[in-house]
Coordinates of C-alpha atoms in Angstrom, one line a residue:
Chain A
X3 CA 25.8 -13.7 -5.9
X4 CA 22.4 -13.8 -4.2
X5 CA 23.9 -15.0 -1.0
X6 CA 26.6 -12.0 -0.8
X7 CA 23.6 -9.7 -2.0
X8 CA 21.5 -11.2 1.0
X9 CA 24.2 -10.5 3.5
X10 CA 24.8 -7.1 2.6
X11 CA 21.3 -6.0 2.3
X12 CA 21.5 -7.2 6.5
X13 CA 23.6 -5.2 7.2
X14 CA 23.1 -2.2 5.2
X15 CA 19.4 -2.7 6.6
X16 CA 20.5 -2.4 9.8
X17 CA 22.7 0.6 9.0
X18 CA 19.5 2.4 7.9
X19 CA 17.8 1.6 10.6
X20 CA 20.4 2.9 13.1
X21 CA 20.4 6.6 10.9
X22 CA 16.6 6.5 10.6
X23 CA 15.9 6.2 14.1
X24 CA 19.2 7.8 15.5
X25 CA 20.7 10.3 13.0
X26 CA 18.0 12.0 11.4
X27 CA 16.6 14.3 13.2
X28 CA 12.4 14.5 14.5
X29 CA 10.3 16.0 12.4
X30 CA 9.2 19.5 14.4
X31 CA 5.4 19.4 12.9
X32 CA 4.9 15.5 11.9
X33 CA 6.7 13.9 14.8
X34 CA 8.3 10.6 14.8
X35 CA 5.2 9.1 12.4
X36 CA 7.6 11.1 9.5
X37 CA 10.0 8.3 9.7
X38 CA 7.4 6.4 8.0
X39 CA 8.8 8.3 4.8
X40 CA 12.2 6.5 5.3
X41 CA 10.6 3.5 4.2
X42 CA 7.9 4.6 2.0
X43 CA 9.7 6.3 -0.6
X44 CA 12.3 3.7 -1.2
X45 CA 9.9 0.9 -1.6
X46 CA 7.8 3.4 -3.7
X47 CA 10.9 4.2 -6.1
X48 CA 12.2 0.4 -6.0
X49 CA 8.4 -0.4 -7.2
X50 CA 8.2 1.8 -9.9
X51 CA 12.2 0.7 -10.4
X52 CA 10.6 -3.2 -10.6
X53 CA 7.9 -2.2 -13.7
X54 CA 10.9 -0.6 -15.3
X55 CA 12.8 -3.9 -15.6
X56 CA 9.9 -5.6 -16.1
X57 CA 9.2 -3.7 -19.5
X58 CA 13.1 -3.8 -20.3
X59 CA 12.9 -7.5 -19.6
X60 CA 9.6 -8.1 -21.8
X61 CA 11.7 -5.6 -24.8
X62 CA 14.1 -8.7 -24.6
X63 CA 12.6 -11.2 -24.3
X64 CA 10.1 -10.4 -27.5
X65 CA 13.8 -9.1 -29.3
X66 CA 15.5 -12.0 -28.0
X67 CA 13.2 -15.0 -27.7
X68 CA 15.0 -16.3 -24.4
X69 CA 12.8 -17.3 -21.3
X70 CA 15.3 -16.7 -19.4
X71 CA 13.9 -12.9 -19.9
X72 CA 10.6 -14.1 -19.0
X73 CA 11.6 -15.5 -15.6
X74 CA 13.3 -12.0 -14.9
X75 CA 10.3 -9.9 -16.2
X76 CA 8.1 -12.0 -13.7
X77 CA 10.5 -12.1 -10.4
X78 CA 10.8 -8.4 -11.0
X79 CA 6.9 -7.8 -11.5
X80 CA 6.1 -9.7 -8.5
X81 CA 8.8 -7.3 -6.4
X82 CA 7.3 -4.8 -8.2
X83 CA 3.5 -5.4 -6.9
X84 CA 4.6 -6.5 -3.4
X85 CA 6.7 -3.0 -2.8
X86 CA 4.0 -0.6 -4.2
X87 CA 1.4 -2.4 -1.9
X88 CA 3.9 -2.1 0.9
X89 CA 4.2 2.0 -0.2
X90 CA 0.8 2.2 -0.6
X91 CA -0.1 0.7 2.8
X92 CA 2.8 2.5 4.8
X93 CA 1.6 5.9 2.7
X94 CA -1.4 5.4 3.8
X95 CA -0.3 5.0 7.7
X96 CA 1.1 8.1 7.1
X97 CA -1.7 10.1 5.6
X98 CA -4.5 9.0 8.3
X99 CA -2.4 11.0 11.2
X100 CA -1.4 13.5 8.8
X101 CA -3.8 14.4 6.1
X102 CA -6.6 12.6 8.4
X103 CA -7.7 10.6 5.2
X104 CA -6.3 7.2 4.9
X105 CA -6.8 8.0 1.1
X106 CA -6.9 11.4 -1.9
X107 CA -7.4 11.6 -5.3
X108 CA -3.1 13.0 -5.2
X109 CA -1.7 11.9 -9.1
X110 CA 1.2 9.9 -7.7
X111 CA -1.0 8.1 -5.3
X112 CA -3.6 6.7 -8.1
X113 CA -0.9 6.1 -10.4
X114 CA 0.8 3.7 -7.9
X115 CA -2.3 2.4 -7.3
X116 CA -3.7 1.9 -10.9
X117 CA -0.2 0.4 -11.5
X118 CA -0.6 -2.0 -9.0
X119 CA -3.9 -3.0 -10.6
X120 CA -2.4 -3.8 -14.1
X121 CA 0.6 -5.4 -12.7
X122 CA -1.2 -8.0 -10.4
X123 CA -3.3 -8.9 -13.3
X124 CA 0.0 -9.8 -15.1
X125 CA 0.7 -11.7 -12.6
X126 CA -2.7 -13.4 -12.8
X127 CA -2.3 -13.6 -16.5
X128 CA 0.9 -15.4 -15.7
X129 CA -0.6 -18.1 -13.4
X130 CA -3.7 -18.4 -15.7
X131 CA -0.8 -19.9 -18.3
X132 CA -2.3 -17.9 -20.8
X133 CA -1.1 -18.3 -24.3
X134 CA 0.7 -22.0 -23.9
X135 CA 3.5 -23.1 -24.8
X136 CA 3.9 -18.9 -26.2
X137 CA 2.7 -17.6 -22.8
X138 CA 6.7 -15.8 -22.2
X139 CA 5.6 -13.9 -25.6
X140 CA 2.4 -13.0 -24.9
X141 CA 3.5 -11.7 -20.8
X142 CA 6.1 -9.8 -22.0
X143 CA 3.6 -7.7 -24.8
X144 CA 1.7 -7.2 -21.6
X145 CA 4.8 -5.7 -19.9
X146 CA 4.9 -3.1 -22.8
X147 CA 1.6 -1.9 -23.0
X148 CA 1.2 -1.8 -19.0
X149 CA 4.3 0.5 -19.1
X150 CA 3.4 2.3 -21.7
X151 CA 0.3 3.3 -20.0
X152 CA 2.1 4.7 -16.8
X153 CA 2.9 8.6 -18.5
X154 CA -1.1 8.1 -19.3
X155 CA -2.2 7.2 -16.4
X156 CA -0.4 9.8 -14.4
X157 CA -1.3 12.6 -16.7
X158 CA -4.7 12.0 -16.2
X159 CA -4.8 11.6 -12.6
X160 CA -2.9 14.7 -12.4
X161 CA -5.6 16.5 -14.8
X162 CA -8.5 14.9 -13.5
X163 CA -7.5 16.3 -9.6
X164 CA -6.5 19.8 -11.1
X165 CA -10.3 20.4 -11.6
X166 CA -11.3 20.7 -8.0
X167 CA -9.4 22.4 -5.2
X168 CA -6.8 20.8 -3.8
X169 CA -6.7 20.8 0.1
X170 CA -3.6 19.7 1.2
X171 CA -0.8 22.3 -0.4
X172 CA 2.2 20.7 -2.2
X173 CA 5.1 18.8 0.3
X174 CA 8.7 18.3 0.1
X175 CA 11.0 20.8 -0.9
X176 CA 14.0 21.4 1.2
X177 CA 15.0 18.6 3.3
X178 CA 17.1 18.8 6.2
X179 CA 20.7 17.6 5.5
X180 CA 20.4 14.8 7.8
X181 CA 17.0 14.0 6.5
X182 CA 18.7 13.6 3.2
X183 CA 21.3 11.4 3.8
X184 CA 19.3 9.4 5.8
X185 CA 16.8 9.1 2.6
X186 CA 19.6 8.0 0.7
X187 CA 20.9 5.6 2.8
X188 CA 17.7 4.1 2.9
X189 CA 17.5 4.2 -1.2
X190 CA 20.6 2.6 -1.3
X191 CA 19.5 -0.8 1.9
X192 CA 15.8 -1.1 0.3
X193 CA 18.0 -1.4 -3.1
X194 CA 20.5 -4.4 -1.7
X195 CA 17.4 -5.9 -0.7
X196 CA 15.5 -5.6 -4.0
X197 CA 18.7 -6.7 -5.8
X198 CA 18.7 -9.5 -3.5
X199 CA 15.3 -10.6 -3.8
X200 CA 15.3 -10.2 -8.2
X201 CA 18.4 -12.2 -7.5
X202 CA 16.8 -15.0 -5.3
X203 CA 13.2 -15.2 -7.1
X204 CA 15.1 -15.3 -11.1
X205 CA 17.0 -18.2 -9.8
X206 CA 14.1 -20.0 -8.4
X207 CA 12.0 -19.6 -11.3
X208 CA 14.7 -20.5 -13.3
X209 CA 15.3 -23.9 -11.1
X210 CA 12.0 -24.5 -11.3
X211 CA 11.7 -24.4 -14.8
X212 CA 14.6 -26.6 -15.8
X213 CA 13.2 -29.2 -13.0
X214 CA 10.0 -29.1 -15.5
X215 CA 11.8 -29.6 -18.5
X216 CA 13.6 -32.7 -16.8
X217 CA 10.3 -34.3 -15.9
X218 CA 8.7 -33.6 -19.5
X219 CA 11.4 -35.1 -21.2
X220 CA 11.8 -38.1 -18.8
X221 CA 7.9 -38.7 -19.2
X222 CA 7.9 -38.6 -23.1
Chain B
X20 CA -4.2 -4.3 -45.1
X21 CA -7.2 -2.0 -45.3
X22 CA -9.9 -4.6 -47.5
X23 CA -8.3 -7.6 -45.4
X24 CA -9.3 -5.4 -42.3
X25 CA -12.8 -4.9 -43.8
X26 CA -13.2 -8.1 -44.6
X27 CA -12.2 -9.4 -41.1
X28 CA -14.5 -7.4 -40.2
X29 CA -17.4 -7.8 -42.7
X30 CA -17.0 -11.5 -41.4
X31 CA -17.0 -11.1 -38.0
X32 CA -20.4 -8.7 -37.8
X33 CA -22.1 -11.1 -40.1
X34 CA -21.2 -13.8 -37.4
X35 CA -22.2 -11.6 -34.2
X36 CA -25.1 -10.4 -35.9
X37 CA -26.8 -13.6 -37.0
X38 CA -29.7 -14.4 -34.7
X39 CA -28.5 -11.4 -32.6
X40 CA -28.3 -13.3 -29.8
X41 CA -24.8 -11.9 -29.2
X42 CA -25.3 -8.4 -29.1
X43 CA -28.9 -8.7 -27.2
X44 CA -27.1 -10.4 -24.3
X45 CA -24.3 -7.4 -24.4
X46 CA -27.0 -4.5 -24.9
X47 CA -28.8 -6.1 -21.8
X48 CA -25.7 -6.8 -19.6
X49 CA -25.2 -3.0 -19.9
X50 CA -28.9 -2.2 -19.7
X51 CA -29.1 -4.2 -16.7
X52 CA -25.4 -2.0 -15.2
X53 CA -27.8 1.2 -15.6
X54 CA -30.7 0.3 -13.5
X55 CA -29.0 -1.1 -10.8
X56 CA -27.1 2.3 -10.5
X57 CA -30.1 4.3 -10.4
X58 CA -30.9 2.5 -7.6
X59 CA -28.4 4.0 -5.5
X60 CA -30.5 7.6 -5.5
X61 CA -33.4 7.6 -4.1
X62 CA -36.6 8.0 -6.3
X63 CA -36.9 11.8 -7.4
X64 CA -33.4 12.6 -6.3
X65 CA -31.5 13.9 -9.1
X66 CA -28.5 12.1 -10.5
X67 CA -25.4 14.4 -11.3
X68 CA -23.9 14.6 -14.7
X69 CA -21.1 13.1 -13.7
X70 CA -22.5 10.5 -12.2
X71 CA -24.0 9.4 -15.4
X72 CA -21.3 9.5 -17.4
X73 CA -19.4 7.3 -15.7
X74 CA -22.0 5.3 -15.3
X75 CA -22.6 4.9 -19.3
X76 CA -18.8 4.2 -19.5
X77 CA -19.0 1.4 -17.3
X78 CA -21.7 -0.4 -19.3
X79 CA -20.1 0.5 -22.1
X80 CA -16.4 -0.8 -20.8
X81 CA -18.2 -4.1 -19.4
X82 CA -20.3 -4.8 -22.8
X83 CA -16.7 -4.2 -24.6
X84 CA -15.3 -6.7 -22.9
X85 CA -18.1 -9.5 -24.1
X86 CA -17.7 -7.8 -27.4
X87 CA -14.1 -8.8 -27.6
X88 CA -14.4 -12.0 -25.8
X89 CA -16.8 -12.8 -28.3
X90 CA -14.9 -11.8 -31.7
X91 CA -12.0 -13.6 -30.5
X92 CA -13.9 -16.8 -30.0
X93 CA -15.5 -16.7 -33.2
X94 CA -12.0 -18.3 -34.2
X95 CA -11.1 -20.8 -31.1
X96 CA -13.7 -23.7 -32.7
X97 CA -12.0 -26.6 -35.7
X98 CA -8.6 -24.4 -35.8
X99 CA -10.0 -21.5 -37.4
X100 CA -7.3 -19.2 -35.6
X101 CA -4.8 -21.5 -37.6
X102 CA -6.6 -20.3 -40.3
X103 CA -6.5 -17.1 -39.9
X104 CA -3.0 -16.6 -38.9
X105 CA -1.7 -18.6 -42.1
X106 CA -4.0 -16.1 -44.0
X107 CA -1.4 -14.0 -46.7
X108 CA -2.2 -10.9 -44.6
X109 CA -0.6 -8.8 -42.4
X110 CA -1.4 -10.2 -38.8
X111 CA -2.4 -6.9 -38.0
X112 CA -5.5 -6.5 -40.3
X113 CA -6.7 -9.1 -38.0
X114 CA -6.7 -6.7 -35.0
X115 CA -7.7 -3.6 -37.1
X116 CA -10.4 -5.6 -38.4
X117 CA -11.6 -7.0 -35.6
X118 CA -11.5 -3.4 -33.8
X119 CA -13.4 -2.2 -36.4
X120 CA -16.1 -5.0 -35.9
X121 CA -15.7 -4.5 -32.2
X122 CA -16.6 -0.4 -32.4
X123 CA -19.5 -1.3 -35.0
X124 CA -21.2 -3.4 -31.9
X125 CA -19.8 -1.1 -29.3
X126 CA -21.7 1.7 -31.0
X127 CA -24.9 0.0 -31.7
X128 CA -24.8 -0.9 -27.4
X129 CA -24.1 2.9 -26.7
X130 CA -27.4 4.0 -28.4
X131 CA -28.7 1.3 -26.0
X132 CA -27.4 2.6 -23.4
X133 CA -27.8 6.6 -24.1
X134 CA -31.4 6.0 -24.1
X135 CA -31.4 4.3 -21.0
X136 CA -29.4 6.7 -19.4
X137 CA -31.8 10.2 -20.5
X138 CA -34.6 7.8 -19.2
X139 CA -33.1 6.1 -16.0
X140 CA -31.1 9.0 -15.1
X141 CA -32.7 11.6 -16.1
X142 CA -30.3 13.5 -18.5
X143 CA -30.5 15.0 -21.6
X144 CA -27.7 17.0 -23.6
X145 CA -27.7 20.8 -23.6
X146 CA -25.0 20.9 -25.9
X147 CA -24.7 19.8 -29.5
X148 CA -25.7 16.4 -30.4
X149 CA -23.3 15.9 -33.3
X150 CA -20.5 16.9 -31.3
X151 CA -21.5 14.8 -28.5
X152 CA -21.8 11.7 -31.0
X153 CA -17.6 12.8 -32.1
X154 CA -16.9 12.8 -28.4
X155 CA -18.5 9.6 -27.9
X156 CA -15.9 8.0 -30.8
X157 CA -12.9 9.3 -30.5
X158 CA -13.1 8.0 -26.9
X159 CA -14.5 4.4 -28.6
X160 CA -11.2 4.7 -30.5
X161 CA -9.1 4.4 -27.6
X162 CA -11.2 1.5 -26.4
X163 CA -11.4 -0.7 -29.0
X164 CA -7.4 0.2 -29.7
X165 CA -6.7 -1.9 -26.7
X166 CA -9.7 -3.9 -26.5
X167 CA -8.9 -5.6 -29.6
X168 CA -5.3 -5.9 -28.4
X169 CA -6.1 -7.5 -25.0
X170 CA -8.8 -9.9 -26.6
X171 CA -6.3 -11.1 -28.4
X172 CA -4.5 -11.8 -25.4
X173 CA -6.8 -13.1 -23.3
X174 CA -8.2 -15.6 -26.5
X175 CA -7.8 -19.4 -26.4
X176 CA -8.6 -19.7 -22.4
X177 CA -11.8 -21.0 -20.7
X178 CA -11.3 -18.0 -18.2
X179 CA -11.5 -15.5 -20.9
X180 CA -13.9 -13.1 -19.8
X181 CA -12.7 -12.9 -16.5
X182 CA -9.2 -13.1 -16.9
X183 CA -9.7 -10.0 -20.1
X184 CA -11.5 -7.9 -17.6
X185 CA -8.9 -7.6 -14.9
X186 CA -6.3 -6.9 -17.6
X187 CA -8.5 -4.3 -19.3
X188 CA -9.9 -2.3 -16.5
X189 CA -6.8 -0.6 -14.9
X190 CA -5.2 -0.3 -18.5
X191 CA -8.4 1.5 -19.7
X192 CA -8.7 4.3 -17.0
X193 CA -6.8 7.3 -18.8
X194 CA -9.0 7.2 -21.8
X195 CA -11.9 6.0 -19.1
X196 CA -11.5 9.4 -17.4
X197 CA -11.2 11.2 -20.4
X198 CA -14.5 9.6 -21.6
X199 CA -16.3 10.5 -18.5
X200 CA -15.3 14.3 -18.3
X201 CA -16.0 15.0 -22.0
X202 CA -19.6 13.3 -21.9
X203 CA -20.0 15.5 -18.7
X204 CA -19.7 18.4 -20.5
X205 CA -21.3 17.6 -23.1
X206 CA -24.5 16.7 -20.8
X207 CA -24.0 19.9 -19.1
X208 CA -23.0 21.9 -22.2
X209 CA -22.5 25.7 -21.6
X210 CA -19.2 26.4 -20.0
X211 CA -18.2 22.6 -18.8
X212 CA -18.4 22.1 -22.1
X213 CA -15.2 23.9 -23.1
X214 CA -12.9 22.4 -20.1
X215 CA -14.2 18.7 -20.9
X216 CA -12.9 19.3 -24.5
X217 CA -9.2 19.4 -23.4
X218 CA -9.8 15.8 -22.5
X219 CA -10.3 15.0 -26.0
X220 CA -6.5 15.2 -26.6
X221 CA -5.7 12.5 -23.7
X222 CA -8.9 10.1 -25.8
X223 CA -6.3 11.1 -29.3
X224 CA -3.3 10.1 -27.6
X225 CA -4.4 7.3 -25.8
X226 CA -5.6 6.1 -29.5
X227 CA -2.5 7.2 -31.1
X228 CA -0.2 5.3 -28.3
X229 CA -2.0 1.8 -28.1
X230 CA -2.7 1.5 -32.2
X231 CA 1.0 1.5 -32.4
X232 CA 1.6 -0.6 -29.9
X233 CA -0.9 -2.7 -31.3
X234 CA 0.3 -2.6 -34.8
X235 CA 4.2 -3.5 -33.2
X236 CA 2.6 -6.3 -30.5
X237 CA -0.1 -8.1 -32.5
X238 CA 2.0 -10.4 -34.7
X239 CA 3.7 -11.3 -31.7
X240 CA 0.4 -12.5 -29.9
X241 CA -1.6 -13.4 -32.3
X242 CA -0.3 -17.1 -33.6
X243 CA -2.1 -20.1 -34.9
X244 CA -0.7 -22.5 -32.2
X245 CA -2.6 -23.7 -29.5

């Protein structure tokens, strides 16, 4: 499953790569620093995506009582944190040319970066082994109340912006057909690749925790 | 649930409060947060409202944190937590009493902290000072909601405060925000006054949304075992 998830996430990569670069057209007032957005916005959906399944996964895993929820809530919170830093970094290459601020005070850019904030402390919460032997419980009520605080947290980055002027006026809108497809394409290789990864990381956390259930019962 | 709560509670500030020695070191953490900020303006220069208001939130959001740290530990010595848990309550009168305990101390630290900020800072409220004082709780709500949530969470580890902070800090922001606005308006009073108040109804819901979670979680995190 991972393997054949791996391979096509290679190719389909490299299928993007050949319509970002070659098909879709350049961008008549951003020039070729737009094809930045090819990759930002997938990662950036495929974050938010991750914290999804993360809070599905931690529903489960308090409904079901099986770790095997808990392994998926973490592979996917870790994918999660890595792509929204990647968005967040290649966002920001994009804003310094183009906005000429590597950072604003924009809703969706705090929220991804408040989110990043609460999901790398579950991920240190998950390292600290916090809670013992009930440390899959305690994570996954953690994966609830993070996602329940993201329609929070974007409301009131949204409000607190709506105060002062804004400077830069609002983007997006109609895409060129090309532009589109190429998007989509993109969606759909960053996507393999998550899949791949969840697919990959689940396995090895799974491995690793049946290896530590051999040794604790060989040493008792 | 309610007397259960209010004993939990009644319990816990008797603990806190004996010898003081908890609450001192929490007033002065904050205390200390509020001169180091004023600091950063040079002596004379005026400090906007703003400016103070989120700098009152921050000591209070950093005292909250020993608060709850605190409360939680009150249990972690000769199995006490055991005890508690196997208590014939509902688990949740725990955190509802301890939340109740935690906004007793909070409160007592913000006027603390309100003092130092009209002296270090140099503010005083032109609007009303009851209203202010509502302001002031309803955004408390919302913090010791959570607070009493993620203590919970964090109990039971060496690396409690630290590892509570980092939890709590990025969760808290909405109702953080909302806090800072409203006590800006409220310091400017007039016309701010009226905008800030919308903010109000982000401190509600951020209440309303983490009690229930709260009330759903707790039993879940909240256990007797080690």
């Amino acid at each position: 499953m991972t393997a054949v998830l791996a391979a096509l996430a290679a190719v389909a990569l490299c299928v993007a790569q050949w319509f970002i670069w070659v098909y879709a057209p350049v961008e008549q007032s951003m020039g070729v620093v737009q094809k930045i957005f090819y990759i930002h916005l997938p990662l950036a959906w495929w974050a938010l995506g991750s914290f999804f399944v993360v809070f599905v996964a931690s529903v489960l895993m308090l409904v079901k009582k099986d770790n095997r929820w808990d392994r998926l809530a973490g592979a996917s919170c870790e994918l999660g944190v890595l792509f929204s830093g990647l968005a967040l970094i290649t966002g920001s290459l994009w804003g310094k040319p183009i906005w000429n601020v590597w950072w604003t005070w924009d809703p969706r850019l705090t929220t991804t970066l408040i989110m990043w904030f609460v999901y790398s402390a579950y991920l240190i919460l998950r390292q600290s082994g916090a809670g013992g032997e009930r440390g899959p419980v305690v994570r996954a009520a953690l994966g609830v109340v993070a996602f329940l605080d993201v329609p929070l947290v974007f409301y009131s980055a949204r409000k607190w912006r709506s105060i002062h002027p804004t400077v830069f006026g609002s983007q997006g809108g109609g895409l060129e057909p090309e532009m589109l497809t190429t998007i989509l394409v993109s969606i759909a290789a960053v996507g393999l690749f998550w899949a791949a990864l969840l697919s990959l990381r689940s396995r090895q956390l799974g491995q690793g925790a049946a290896l530590r259930h051999v040794f604790l019962h060989q040493t008792r | 649930m309610l007397s259960a709560s209010l004993k939990i509670a009644g319990k816990d500030l008797r603990l806190c409060l004996r010898g003081a020695q908890g609450l001192a070191q929490t007033a002065l953490l904050g205390l200390l947060i509020i001169f180091v900020f004023s600091l950063s303006r040079k002596p004379g220069e005026e400090v906007p409202a703003l400016a103070a208001a989120a700098i009152f939130w921050l000591s209070t959001l950093f005292s909250q944190v020993l608060v709850f740290s605190g409360l939680y530990a009150l249990e972690e010595g000769n199995g006490a937590r055991m005890g508690l848990a196997m208590a014939p309550i509902a688990p949740q009168a725990v955190w509802l009493g301890k939340a109740l305990a935690g906004l007793t101390l909070v409160l007592a630290c913000q006027l603390v902290f309100g003092v130092a900020v009209a002296a270090f800072l140099g503010q005083s409220v032109s609007g009303s000072m009851p209203l202010a004082l509502g302001c002031v709780v309803v955004v408390d709500v919302g913090l010791v909601a959570l607070g009493s949530l993620m203590g919970a969470l964090a109990s039971g580890k060496t690396s409690r405060e630290s590892l509570l902070t980092v939890i709590f800090f990025p969760l808290i922001i909405p109702v953080l925000l909302a806090g800072i606005r409203v006590l800006e308006g409220v310091i400017l009073g007039g016309e701010g006054l009226d905008s800030s108040l919308d903010w109000l109804g982000l401190a509600g819901a951020f209440a309303a949304v983490f009690s229930a979670a709260a009330l759903v979680l707790f039993p879940f995190i909240y256990t007797g075992e080690e």
